[in-house]
């Protein structure tokens, strides 16, 4: 089953309509897939996957006394 939600303030890159973009999240083969679509025109695109942060990216700095 897909979940749909609108993205507040988002502007469609195709028709420039504001508040017409919705995010669709689907479970496909045990993996979540996300894509966006405009309800005003027929624009759609797959949302790029975000990289999982590694433990090294969480470290801001090391203190050595």
PDB file of C-alpha atoms in Angstrom:
ATOM      1  CA  UNK A   1       0.000   0.000   0.000  1.00  0.00           C
ATOM      2  CA  UNK A   2       1.340   3.419  -0.922  1.00  0.00           C
ATOM      3  CA  UNK A   3       1.380   6.416   1.411  1.00  0.00           C
ATOM      4  CA  UNK A   4       0.694   9.838  -0.099  1.00  0.00           C
ATOM      5  CA  UNK A   5       1.474  13.192   1.481  1.00  0.00           C
ATOM      6  CA  UNK A   6       1.781  16.714   0.159  1.00  0.00           C
ATOM      7  CA  UNK A   7       4.977  18.702   0.590  1.00  0.00           C
ATOM      8  CA  UNK A   8       4.102  22.173   1.883  1.00  0.00           C
ATOM      9  CA  UNK A   9       5.652  25.017  -0.064  1.00  0.00           C
ATOM     10  CA  UNK A  10       7.119  22.802  -2.790  1.00  0.00           C
ATOM     11  CA  UNK A  11       7.069  24.204  -6.322  1.00  0.00           C
ATOM     12  CA  UNK A  12       6.689  21.959  -9.369  1.00  0.00           C
ATOM     13  CA  UNK A  13       9.753  22.259 -11.632  1.00  0.00           C
ATOM     14  CA  UNK A  14       7.557  21.675 -14.698  1.00  0.00           C
ATOM     15  CA  UNK A  15       4.518  23.970 -14.267  1.00  0.00           C
ATOM     16  CA  UNK A  16       5.784  26.177 -11.361  1.00  0.00           C
ATOM     17  CA  UNK A  17       2.597  25.550  -9.373  1.00  0.00           C
ATOM     18  CA  UNK A  18       3.117  25.839  -5.599  1.00  0.00           C
ATOM     19  CA  UNK A  19       1.738  23.265  -3.119  1.00  0.00           C
ATOM     20  CA  UNK A  20       0.937  20.735  -5.844  1.00  0.00           C
ATOM     21  CA  UNK A  21       3.773  18.240  -5.213  1.00  0.00           C
ATOM     22  CA  UNK A  22       3.028  15.063  -3.324  1.00  0.00           C
ATOM     23  CA  UNK A  23       5.417  12.392  -2.082  1.00  0.00           C
ATOM     24  CA  UNK A  24       4.474   8.763  -2.629  1.00  0.00           C
ATOM     25  CA  UNK A  25       6.162   6.058  -0.552  1.00  0.00           C
ATOM     26  CA  UNK A  26       5.689   2.445  -1.676  1.00  0.00           C
ATOM     27  CA  UNK A  27       6.993  -0.866  -0.394  1.00  0.00           C
ATOM     28  CA  UNK A  28       8.417  -2.842  -3.335  1.00  0.00           C
ATOM     29  CA  UNK A  29      10.178  -6.156  -2.673  1.00  0.00           C
ATOM     30  CA  UNK A  30      10.757  -5.197   0.967  1.00  0.00           C
ATOM     31  CA  UNK A  31      12.378  -1.914  -0.016  1.00  0.00           C
ATOM     32  CA  UNK A  32      10.893   1.562   0.322  1.00  0.00           C
ATOM     33  CA  UNK A  33      10.711   3.537  -2.913  1.00  0.00           C
ATOM     34  CA  UNK A  34       9.859   7.200  -2.992  1.00  0.00           C
ATOM     35  CA  UNK A  35       8.791   9.354  -5.895  1.00  0.00           C
ATOM     36  CA  UNK A  36       7.141  12.714  -6.299  1.00  0.00           C
ATOM     37  CA  UNK A  37       4.413  13.847  -8.622  1.00  0.00           C
ATOM     38  CA  UNK A  38       2.535  17.050  -9.387  1.00  0.00           C
ATOM     39  CA  UNK A  39      -1.245  16.966  -9.148  1.00  0.00           C
ATOM     40  CA  UNK A  40      -1.590  19.979 -11.485  1.00  0.00           C
ATOM     41  CA  UNK A  41       0.408  18.582 -14.385  1.00  0.00           C
ATOM     42  CA  UNK A  42       1.728  15.081 -15.114  1.00  0.00           C
ATOM     43  CA  UNK A  43       5.265  15.704 -13.816  1.00  0.00           C
ATOM     44  CA  UNK A  44       6.800  12.846 -11.831  1.00  0.00           C
ATOM     45  CA  UNK A  45      10.289  11.922 -10.699  1.00  0.00           C
ATOM     46  CA  UNK A  46      11.895   9.326  -8.478  1.00  0.00           C
ATOM     47  CA  UNK A  47      13.305  10.775  -5.293  1.00  0.00           C
ATOM     48  CA  UNK A  48      17.032  10.082  -4.950  1.00  0.00           C
ATOM     49  CA  UNK A  49      17.984   7.802  -2.086  1.00  0.00           C
ATOM     50  CA  UNK A  50      19.651   9.428   0.879  1.00  0.00           C
ATOM     51  CA  UNK A  51      22.877   7.875   2.049  1.00  0.00           C
ATOM     52  CA  UNK A  52      22.877   6.330   5.473  1.00  0.00           C
ATOM     53  CA  UNK A  53      25.116   8.363   7.788  1.00  0.00           C
ATOM     54  CA  UNK A  54      28.138   6.436   8.960  1.00  0.00           C
ATOM     55  CA  UNK A  55      29.540   6.608  12.473  1.00  0.00           C
ATOM     56  CA  UNK A  56      32.434   8.743  11.209  1.00  0.00           C
ATOM     57  CA  UNK A  57      30.031  11.393   9.873  1.00  0.00           C
ATOM     58  CA  UNK A  58      28.508  11.816  13.339  1.00  0.00           C
ATOM     59  CA  UNK A  59      31.844  12.960  14.826  1.00  0.00           C
ATOM     60  CA  UNK A  60      32.247  16.728  14.762  1.00  0.00           C
ATOM     61  CA  UNK A  61      35.708  16.831  16.269  1.00  0.00           C
ATOM     62  CA  UNK A  62      38.050  15.012  18.610  1.00  0.00           C
ATOM     63  CA  UNK A  63      39.420  16.573  21.768  1.00  0.00           C
ATOM     64  CA  UNK A  64      42.975  15.582  22.630  1.00  0.00           C
ATOM     65  CA  UNK A  65      44.159  17.061  25.978  1.00  0.00           C
TER      66      UNK A  65
END
